Amino acid sequence: DTAVSQTPKYLVTQMGNDKSIKCEQNLGHDTMYWYKQDSKKFLKIMFSYNNKELIINETVPNRFSPKSPDKAHLNLHINSLELGDSAVYFCASSQDLRGHNEQFFGPGTRLTVL
Amino acid sequence: AQKVTQAQTEISVVEKEDVTLDCVYETRDTTYYLFWYKQPPSGELVFLIRRNSFDEQNEISGRYSWNFQKSTSSFNFTITASQVVDSAVYFCALSEKGEGGLGASKLTFGTGTRLQVTL
């Protein structure tokens, strides 16, 4: 059973397009996250949601809009894709938003913008 | 200011050598948590260990051991008798209270150390 799953695994698209990445966790966790990993492997948090409520928004451009229809799902929609958006996007979840909780990561979605 | 520093960008060792990956962190919180994650070539992120700021006991798990020293703000990771399967990027991360309304914690990662173990 996959704990945190993301679809698609690979996404290749043209500049200016709009795309979505879906994430689901079956761990019963309250908190979910999106991270971006750039070409130098640097991992940075983008958003976190707790029970469908936005908690952290790390000065991410407005073109990125997360949506959490329920606490098991956190989707990421990206408008007007730019070359600089090319990266691996990881979804993660944790029991709740307290710091001691380990985060469980999905397999990542490699986004390539041409 | 960088909160988690992994000064070693890349380390190469021969199998069976011991290797230590350094991690230095910076925080004003008195309560915080430190983590190590492994990212093998397949790309997934695998949790290895969590340590809270009140527990400075070193931990050993098989060939892995961790040395947490608050006095030097370091949380180093040692692999004993390294194996080719240990080849991966290793990330140290710090969890501290964020600035959000609920005081939600935020995980800040270091830049990672790529470990290459060869035969």
PDB file of C-alpha atoms in Angstrom:
ATOM      1  CA  ASP A   1       0.000   0.000   0.000  1.00  0.00           C
ATOM      2  CA  THR A   2       1.386   3.360  -1.039  1.00  0.00           C
ATOM      3  CA  ALA A   3       1.316   5.814   1.867  1.00  0.00           C
ATOM      4  CA  VAL A   4       1.699   9.051  -0.116  1.00  0.00           C
ATOM      5  CA  SER A   5       1.047   8.910  -3.823  1.00  0.00           C
ATOM      6  CA  GLN A   6       1.422  11.536  -6.513  1.00  0.00           C
ATOM      7  CA  THR A   7       0.294  11.672 -10.104  1.00  0.00           C
ATOM      8  CA  PRO A   8       1.716  12.054 -12.607  1.00  0.00           C
ATOM      9  CA  LYS A   9       5.288  10.918 -11.999  1.00  0.00           C
ATOM     10  CA  TYR A  10       6.536  12.828 -15.028  1.00  0.00           C
ATOM     11  CA  LEU A  11       5.082  15.916 -16.630  1.00  0.00           C
ATOM     12  CA  VAL A  12       6.488  17.550 -19.756  1.00  0.00           C
ATOM     13  CA  THR A  13       4.766  20.649 -21.023  1.00  0.00           C
ATOM     14  CA  GLN A  14       5.234  23.903 -22.892  1.00  0.00           C
ATOM     15  CA  MET A  15       5.729  27.330 -21.376  1.00  0.00           C
ATOM     16  CA  GLY A  16       2.483  29.120 -20.732  1.00  0.00           C
ATOM     17  CA  ASN A  17       0.435  25.972 -20.152  1.00  0.00           C
ATOM     18  CA  ASP A  18      -1.534  25.199 -17.003  1.00  0.00           C
ATOM     19  CA  LYS A  19      -0.993  21.870 -15.242  1.00  0.00           C
ATOM     20  CA  SER A  20      -2.000  20.074 -12.068  1.00  0.00           C
ATOM     21  CA  ILE A  21      -0.292  17.547  -9.822  1.00  0.00           C
ATOM     22  CA  LYS A  22      -2.378  15.389  -7.527  1.00  0.00           C
ATOM     23  CA  CYS A  23      -1.414  14.018  -4.131  1.00  0.00           C
ATOM     24  CA  GLU A  24      -3.172  11.577  -1.857  1.00  0.00           C
ATOM     25  CA  GLN A  25      -2.203  10.080   1.490  1.00  0.00           C
ATOM     26  CA  ASN A  26      -3.811   7.068   3.121  1.00  0.00           C
ATOM     27  CA  LEU A  27      -2.116   7.481   6.491  1.00  0.00           C
ATOM     28  CA  GLY A  28      -4.928   9.369   8.159  1.00  0.00           C
ATOM     29  CA  HIS A  29      -2.658  12.366   8.643  1.00  0.00           C
ATOM     30  CA  ASP A  30      -3.964  15.870   9.266  1.00  0.00           C
ATOM     31  CA  THR A  31      -1.172  17.838   7.622  1.00  0.00           C
ATOM     32  CA  MET A  32       0.063  17.843   4.042  1.00  0.00           C
ATOM     33  CA  TYR A  33       2.828  19.721   2.266  1.00  0.00           C
ATOM     34  CA  TRP A  34       4.251  20.612  -1.107  1.00  0.00           C
ATOM     35  CA  TYR A  35       7.997  20.923  -1.595  1.00  0.00           C
ATOM     36  CA  LYS A  36      10.019  21.941  -4.633  1.00  0.00           C
ATOM     37  CA  GLN A  37      13.405  20.348  -5.333  1.00  0.00           C
ATOM     38  CA  ASP A  38      15.477  22.234  -7.885  1.00  0.00           C
ATOM     39  CA  SER A  39      18.173  20.935 -10.170  1.00  0.00           C
ATOM     40  CA  LYS A  40      20.776  21.346  -7.427  1.00  0.00           C
ATOM     41  CA  LYS A  41      18.705  19.104  -5.144  1.00  0.00           C
ATOM     42  CA  PHE A  42      17.731  21.983  -2.877  1.00  0.00           C
ATOM     43  CA  LEU A  43      14.430  21.172  -1.139  1.00  0.00           C
ATOM     44  CA  LYS A  44      12.199  24.007  -0.107  1.00  0.00           C
ATOM     45  CA  ILE A  45       8.732  24.003   1.367  1.00  0.00           C
ATOM     46  CA  MET A  46       6.056  25.717  -0.685  1.00  0.00           C
ATOM     47  CA  PHE A  47       2.810  25.133   1.201  1.00  0.00           C
ATOM     48  CA  SER A  48       1.388  23.259   4.114  1.00  0.00           C
ATOM     49  CA  TYR A  49      -2.247  22.468   4.851  1.00  0.00           C
ATOM     50  CA  ASN A  50      -3.761  21.229   8.057  1.00  0.00           C
ATOM     51  CA  ASN A  51      -7.240  19.718   7.863  1.00  0.00           C
ATOM     52  CA  LYS A  52      -7.829  21.467   4.539  1.00  0.00           C
ATOM     53  CA  GLU A  53      -6.716  24.835   5.902  1.00  0.00           C
ATOM     54  CA  LEU A  54      -3.703  26.682   4.446  1.00  0.00           C
ATOM     55  CA  ILE A  55      -1.059  27.083   7.139  1.00  0.00           C
ATOM     56  CA  ILE A  56       2.175  27.933   5.378  1.00  0.00           C
ATOM     57  CA  ASN A  57       2.644  29.767   2.097  1.00  0.00           C
ATOM     58  CA  GLU A  58       6.316  30.372   1.499  1.00  0.00           C
ATOM     59  CA  THR A  59       6.136  33.386  -0.813  1.00  0.00           C
ATOM     60  CA  VAL A  60       5.296  31.209  -3.743  1.00  0.00           C
ATOM     61  CA  PRO A  61       4.115  33.037  -6.909  1.00  0.00           C
ATOM     62  CA  ASN A  62       0.362  33.357  -7.307  1.00  0.00           C
ATOM     63  CA  ARG A  63       0.576  31.095 -10.336  1.00  0.00           C
ATOM     64  CA  PHE A  64       0.786  28.217  -7.872  1.00  0.00           C
ATOM     65  CA  SER A  65      -2.502  27.393  -6.233  1.00  0.00           C
ATOM     66  CA  PRO A  66      -2.862  24.457  -3.883  1.00  0.00           C
ATOM     67  CA  LYS A  67      -6.257  22.942  -3.240  1.00  0.00           C
ATOM     68  CA  SER A  68      -7.241  20.534  -0.516  1.00  0.00           C
ATOM     69  CA  PRO A  69     -10.687  19.027  -1.116  1.00  0.00           C
ATOM     70  CA  ASP A  70     -10.299  16.896   2.014  1.00  0.00           C
ATOM     71  CA  LYS A  71      -7.494  16.187   4.423  1.00  0.00           C
ATOM     72  CA  ALA A  72      -6.316  13.172   2.451  1.00  0.00           C
ATOM     73  CA  HIS A  73      -5.744  15.143  -0.730  1.00  0.00           C
ATOM     74  CA  LEU A  74      -3.618  18.133  -1.607  1.00  0.00           C
ATOM     75  CA  ASN A  75      -3.407  19.092  -5.261  1.00  0.00           C
ATOM     76  CA  LEU A  76      -1.151  21.663  -6.844  1.00  0.00           C
ATOM     77  CA  HIS A  77      -2.267  23.678  -9.838  1.00  0.00           C
ATOM     78  CA  ILE A  78       0.238  25.775 -11.735  1.00  0.00           C
ATOM     79  CA  ASN A  79      -0.840  28.465 -14.202  1.00  0.00           C
ATOM     80  CA  SER A  80       1.211  29.966 -17.004  1.00  0.00           C
ATOM     81  CA  LEU A  81       4.151  27.629 -16.546  1.00  0.00           C
ATOM     82  CA  GLU A  82       7.632  29.136 -16.826  1.00  0.00           C
ATOM     83  CA  LEU A  83      10.998  27.545 -17.532  1.00  0.00           C
ATOM     84  CA  GLY A  84      12.025  28.131 -13.923  1.00  0.00           C
ATOM     85  CA  ASP A  85       9.185  25.943 -12.707  1.00  0.00           C
ATOM     86  CA  SER A  86      11.055  22.882 -13.957  1.00  0.00           C
ATOM     87  CA  ALA A  87      11.821  20.866 -10.840  1.00  0.00           C
ATOM     88  CA  VAL A  88      10.760  17.826  -8.880  1.00  0.00           C
ATOM     89  CA  TYR A  89       7.713  18.491  -6.738  1.00  0.00           C
ATOM     90  CA  PHE A  90       7.231  16.398  -3.626  1.00  0.00           C
ATOM     91  CA  CYS A  91       4.083  16.007  -1.649  1.00  0.00           C
ATOM     92  CA  ALA A  92       4.396  14.978   2.005  1.00  0.00           C
ATOM     93  CA  SER A  93       2.189  14.374   4.994  1.00  0.00           C
ATOM     94  CA  SER A  94       2.573  14.239   8.771  1.00  0.00           C
ATOM     95  CA  GLN A  95       0.368  13.273  11.690  1.00  0.00           C
ATOM     96  CA  ASP A  96      -0.275  16.917  12.494  1.00  0.00           C
ATOM     97  CA  LEU A  97       1.556  20.197  12.254  1.00  0.00           C
ATOM     98  CA  ARG A  98       3.691  19.784  15.365  1.00  0.00           C
ATOM     99  CA  GLY A  99       7.399  19.769  14.796  1.00  0.00           C
ATOM    100  CA  HIS A 100       8.248  16.360  16.173  1.00  0.00           C
ATOM    101  CA  ASN A 101       6.307  14.543  13.493  1.00  0.00           C
ATOM    102  CA  GLU A 102       8.264  12.945  10.711  1.00  0.00           C
ATOM    103  CA  GLN A 103       7.066  13.751   7.261  1.00  0.00           C
ATOM    104  CA  PHE A 104       6.288  10.994   4.792  1.00  0.00           C
ATOM    105  CA  PHE A 105       7.090  11.906   1.221  1.00  0.00           C
ATOM    106  CA  GLY A 106       5.516  10.900  -2.034  1.00  0.00           C
ATOM    107  CA  PRO A 107       7.654   9.649  -4.936  1.00  0.00           C
ATOM    108  CA  GLY A 108       7.870  13.082  -6.539  1.00  0.00           C
ATOM    109  CA  THR A 109       6.654  14.550  -9.818  1.00  0.00           C
ATOM    110  CA  ARG A 110       9.324  15.631 -12.258  1.00  0.00           C
ATOM    111  CA  LEU A 111       8.035  18.674 -14.118  1.00  0.00           C
ATOM    112  CA  THR A 112       9.847  19.771 -17.256  1.00  0.00           C
ATOM    113  CA  VAL A 113       8.815  23.017 -18.895  1.00  0.00           C
ATOM    114  CA  LEU A 114      10.039  23.438 -22.467  1.00  0.00           C
TER     115      LEU A 114
ATOM    116  CA  ALA B   1      20.868  33.213   7.048  1.00  0.00           C
ATOM    117  CA  GLN B   2      21.082  29.553   6.277  1.00  0.00           C
ATOM    118  CA  LYS B   3      19.562  27.559   9.077  1.00  0.00           C
ATOM    119  CA  VAL B   4      20.909  24.151   8.173  1.00  0.00           C
ATOM    120  CA  THR B   5      24.392  23.856   6.753  1.00  0.00           C
ATOM    121  CA  GLN B   6      25.774  20.742   5.165  1.00  0.00           C
ATOM    122  CA  ALA B   7      29.191  21.923   4.130  1.00  0.00           C
ATOM    123  CA  GLN B   8      30.157  18.696   2.366  1.00  0.00           C
ATOM    124  CA  THR B   9      28.657  18.799  -1.089  1.00  0.00           C
ATOM    125  CA  GLU B  10      29.960  15.444  -2.183  1.00  0.00           C
ATOM    126  CA  ILE B  11      31.888  12.625  -0.526  1.00  0.00           C
ATOM    127  CA  SER B  12      33.386   9.589  -2.224  1.00  0.00           C
ATOM    128  CA  VAL B  13      34.494   6.555  -0.262  1.00  0.00           C
ATOM    129  CA  VAL B  14      35.430   2.995  -0.991  1.00  0.00           C
ATOM    130  CA  GLU B  15      33.187   0.277   0.326  1.00  0.00           C
ATOM    131  CA  LYS B  16      33.789  -0.676   3.968  1.00  0.00           C
ATOM    132  CA  GLU B  17      35.157   2.739   4.852  1.00  0.00           C
ATOM    133  CA  ASP B  18      33.473   4.724   7.605  1.00  0.00           C
ATOM    134  CA  VAL B  19      32.089   8.106   6.628  1.00  0.00           C
ATOM    135  CA  THR B  20      30.669  11.029   8.601  1.00  0.00           C
ATOM    136  CA  LEU B  21      28.246  13.531   7.155  1.00  0.00           C
ATOM    137  CA  ASP B  22      28.242  16.876   8.926  1.00  0.00           C
ATOM    138  CA  CYS B  23      25.247  19.009   9.778  1.00  0.00           C
ATOM    139  CA  VAL B  24      25.282  22.344  11.568  1.00  0.00           C
ATOM    140  CA  TYR B  25      22.067  24.163  12.364  1.00  0.00           C
ATOM    141  CA  GLU B  26      20.969  27.521  13.635  1.00  0.00           C
ATOM    142  CA  THR B  27      17.836  28.296  15.626  1.00  0.00           C
ATOM    143  CA  ARG B  28      16.552  30.580  18.361  1.00  0.00           C
ATOM    144  CA  ASP B  29      13.954  28.085  19.529  1.00  0.00           C
ATOM    145  CA  THR B  30      14.611  26.132  22.698  1.00  0.00           C
ATOM    146  CA  THR B  31      12.441  23.296  21.430  1.00  0.00           C
ATOM    147  CA  TYR B  32      13.240  22.000  17.991  1.00  0.00           C
ATOM    148  CA  TYR B  33      13.713  18.767  16.128  1.00  0.00           C
ATOM    149  CA  LEU B  34      16.383  17.518  13.805  1.00  0.00           C
ATOM    150  CA  PHE B  35      15.967  14.943  11.089  1.00  0.00           C
ATOM    151  CA  TRP B  36      18.006  13.047   8.555  1.00  0.00           C
ATOM    152  CA  TYR B  37      16.515  11.902   5.282  1.00  0.00           C
ATOM    153  CA  LYS B  38      18.048   9.776   2.548  1.00  0.00           C
ATOM    154  CA  GLN B  39      17.380  10.278  -1.154  1.00  0.00           C
ATOM    155  CA  PRO B  40      18.699   7.318  -3.178  1.00  0.00           C
ATOM    156  CA  PRO B  41      19.158   7.547  -6.961  1.00  0.00           C
ATOM    157  CA  SER B  42      15.553   6.381  -7.418  1.00  0.00           C
ATOM    158  CA  GLY B  43      14.502   9.774  -6.036  1.00  0.00           C
ATOM    159  CA  GLU B  44      12.249   9.069  -3.083  1.00  0.00           C
ATOM    160  CA  LEU B  45      12.900  10.659   0.299  1.00  0.00           C
ATOM    161  CA  VAL B  46      13.342   8.202   3.131  1.00  0.00           C
ATOM    162  CA  PHE B  47      13.145   9.197   6.792  1.00  0.00           C
ATOM    163  CA  LEU B  48      16.127   7.984   8.826  1.00  0.00           C
ATOM    164  CA  ILE B  49      15.995   9.566  12.257  1.00  0.00           C
ATOM    165  CA  ARG B  50      14.459  12.282  14.409  1.00  0.00           C
ATOM    166  CA  ARG B  51      16.101  13.869  17.449  1.00  0.00           C
ATOM    167  CA  ASN B  52      14.545  16.447  19.770  1.00  0.00           C
ATOM    168  CA  SER B  53      16.509  19.298  21.293  1.00  0.00           C
ATOM    169  CA  PHE B  54      16.267  17.883  24.806  1.00  0.00           C
ATOM    170  CA  ASP B  55      17.765  14.537  23.990  1.00  0.00           C
ATOM    171  CA  GLU B  56      21.476  14.628  23.369  1.00  0.00           C
ATOM    172  CA  GLN B  57      21.976  10.903  23.580  1.00  0.00           C
ATOM    173  CA  ASN B  58      23.747   9.483  20.607  1.00  0.00           C
ATOM    174  CA  GLU B  59      21.831   6.894  18.664  1.00  0.00           C
ATOM    175  CA  ILE B  60      22.961   3.811  16.828  1.00  0.00           C
ATOM    176  CA  SER B  61      20.901   1.829  14.369  1.00  0.00           C
ATOM    177  CA  GLY B  62      22.864  -0.939  12.728  1.00  0.00           C
ATOM    178  CA  ARG B  63      25.644   0.663  10.697  1.00  0.00           C
ATOM    179  CA  TYR B  64      24.185   4.139  11.210  1.00  0.00           C
ATOM    180  CA  SER B  65      24.917   6.379  14.167  1.00  0.00           C
ATOM    181  CA  TRP B  66      24.114   9.969  14.984  1.00  0.00           C
ATOM    182  CA  ASN B  67      25.975  12.417  17.206  1.00  0.00           C
ATOM    183  CA  PHE B  68      23.921  15.369  18.466  1.00  0.00           C
ATOM    184  CA  GLN B  69      25.816  18.145  20.227  1.00  0.00           C
ATOM    185  CA  LYS B  70      23.886  21.236  21.261  1.00  0.00           C
ATOM    186  CA  SER B  71      27.070  23.035  22.313  1.00  0.00           C
ATOM    187  CA  THR B  72      28.239  23.097  18.708  1.00  0.00           C
ATOM    188  CA  SER B  73      24.770  23.020  17.107  1.00  0.00           C
ATOM    189  CA  SER B  74      25.692  19.922  15.201  1.00  0.00           C
ATOM    190  CA  PHE B  75      23.902  16.717  14.331  1.00  0.00           C
ATOM    191  CA  ASN B  76      26.363  14.514  12.476  1.00  0.00           C
ATOM    192  CA  PHE B  77      25.642  11.209  10.833  1.00  0.00           C
ATOM    193  CA  THR B  78      28.134   8.360  10.573  1.00  0.00           C
ATOM    194  CA  ILE B  79      27.882   5.301   8.385  1.00  0.00           C
ATOM    195  CA  THR B  80      30.157   2.492   9.491  1.00  0.00           C
ATOM    196  CA  ALA B  81      31.486   0.017   6.942  1.00  0.00           C
ATOM    197  CA  SER B  82      29.786   1.787   4.060  1.00  0.00           C
ATOM    198  CA  GLN B  83      28.172  -0.204   1.268  1.00  0.00           C
ATOM    199  CA  VAL B  84      27.357   0.628  -2.329  1.00  0.00           C
ATOM    200  CA  VAL B  85      23.655   0.736  -1.396  1.00  0.00           C
ATOM    201  CA  ASP B  86      24.439   3.681   0.874  1.00  0.00           C
ATOM    202  CA  SER B  87      25.088   5.823  -2.195  1.00  0.00           C
ATOM    203  CA  ALA B  88      22.530   8.597  -2.021  1.00  0.00           C
ATOM    204  CA  VAL B  89      22.009  12.237  -1.185  1.00  0.00           C
ATOM    205  CA  TYR B  90      21.573  12.725   2.541  1.00  0.00           C
ATOM    206  CA  PHE B  91      19.637  15.664   3.906  1.00  0.00           C
ATOM    207  CA  CYS B  92      19.710  17.097   7.378  1.00  0.00           C
ATOM    208  CA  ALA B  93      16.607  19.078   8.343  1.00  0.00           C
ATOM    209  CA  LEU B  94      15.478  21.304  11.187  1.00  0.00           C
ATOM    210  CA  SER B  95      11.914  21.626  12.415  1.00  0.00           C
ATOM    211  CA  GLU B  96      11.081  24.700  14.432  1.00  0.00           C
ATOM    212  CA  LYS B  97       7.964  26.724  15.081  1.00  0.00           C
ATOM    213  CA  GLY B  98       6.940  28.665  12.034  1.00  0.00           C
ATOM    214  CA  GLU B  99       5.448  32.122  11.997  1.00  0.00           C
ATOM    215  CA  GLY B 100       1.971  30.961  11.037  1.00  0.00           C
ATOM    216  CA  GLY B 101      -1.065  31.658  13.190  1.00  0.00           C
ATOM    217  CA  LEU B 102      -1.110  28.152  14.620  1.00  0.00           C
ATOM    218  CA  GLY B 103       2.618  28.187  15.287  1.00  0.00           C
ATOM    219  CA  ALA B 104       2.841  25.401  12.782  1.00  0.00           C
ATOM    220  CA  SER B 105       6.218  23.826  12.431  1.00  0.00           C
ATOM    221  CA  LYS B 106       8.258  24.191   9.329  1.00  0.00           C
ATOM    222  CA  LEU B 107      10.905  21.784   8.083  1.00  0.00           C
ATOM    223  CA  THR B 108      14.009  23.453   6.681  1.00  0.00           C
ATOM    224  CA  PHE B 109      16.404  21.257   4.750  1.00  0.00           C
ATOM    225  CA  GLY B 110      20.135  21.580   4.281  1.00  0.00           C
ATOM    226  CA  THR B 111      21.522  21.487   0.774  1.00  0.00           C
ATOM    227  CA  GLY B 112      22.346  17.799   1.038  1.00  0.00           C
ATOM    228  CA  THR B 113      25.518  15.739   0.856  1.00  0.00           C
ATOM    229  CA  ARG B 114      25.922  13.355  -2.034  1.00  0.00           C
ATOM    230  CA  LEU B 115      27.631  10.166  -0.873  1.00  0.00           C
ATOM    231  CA  GLN B 116      29.190   7.930  -3.486  1.00  0.00           C
ATOM    232  CA  VAL B 117      30.345   4.514  -2.320  1.00  0.00           C
ATOM    233  CA  THR B 118      32.405   2.527  -4.807  1.00  0.00           C
ATOM    234  CA  LEU B 119      33.752  -1.002  -4.808  1.00  0.00           C
TER     235      LEU B 119
END
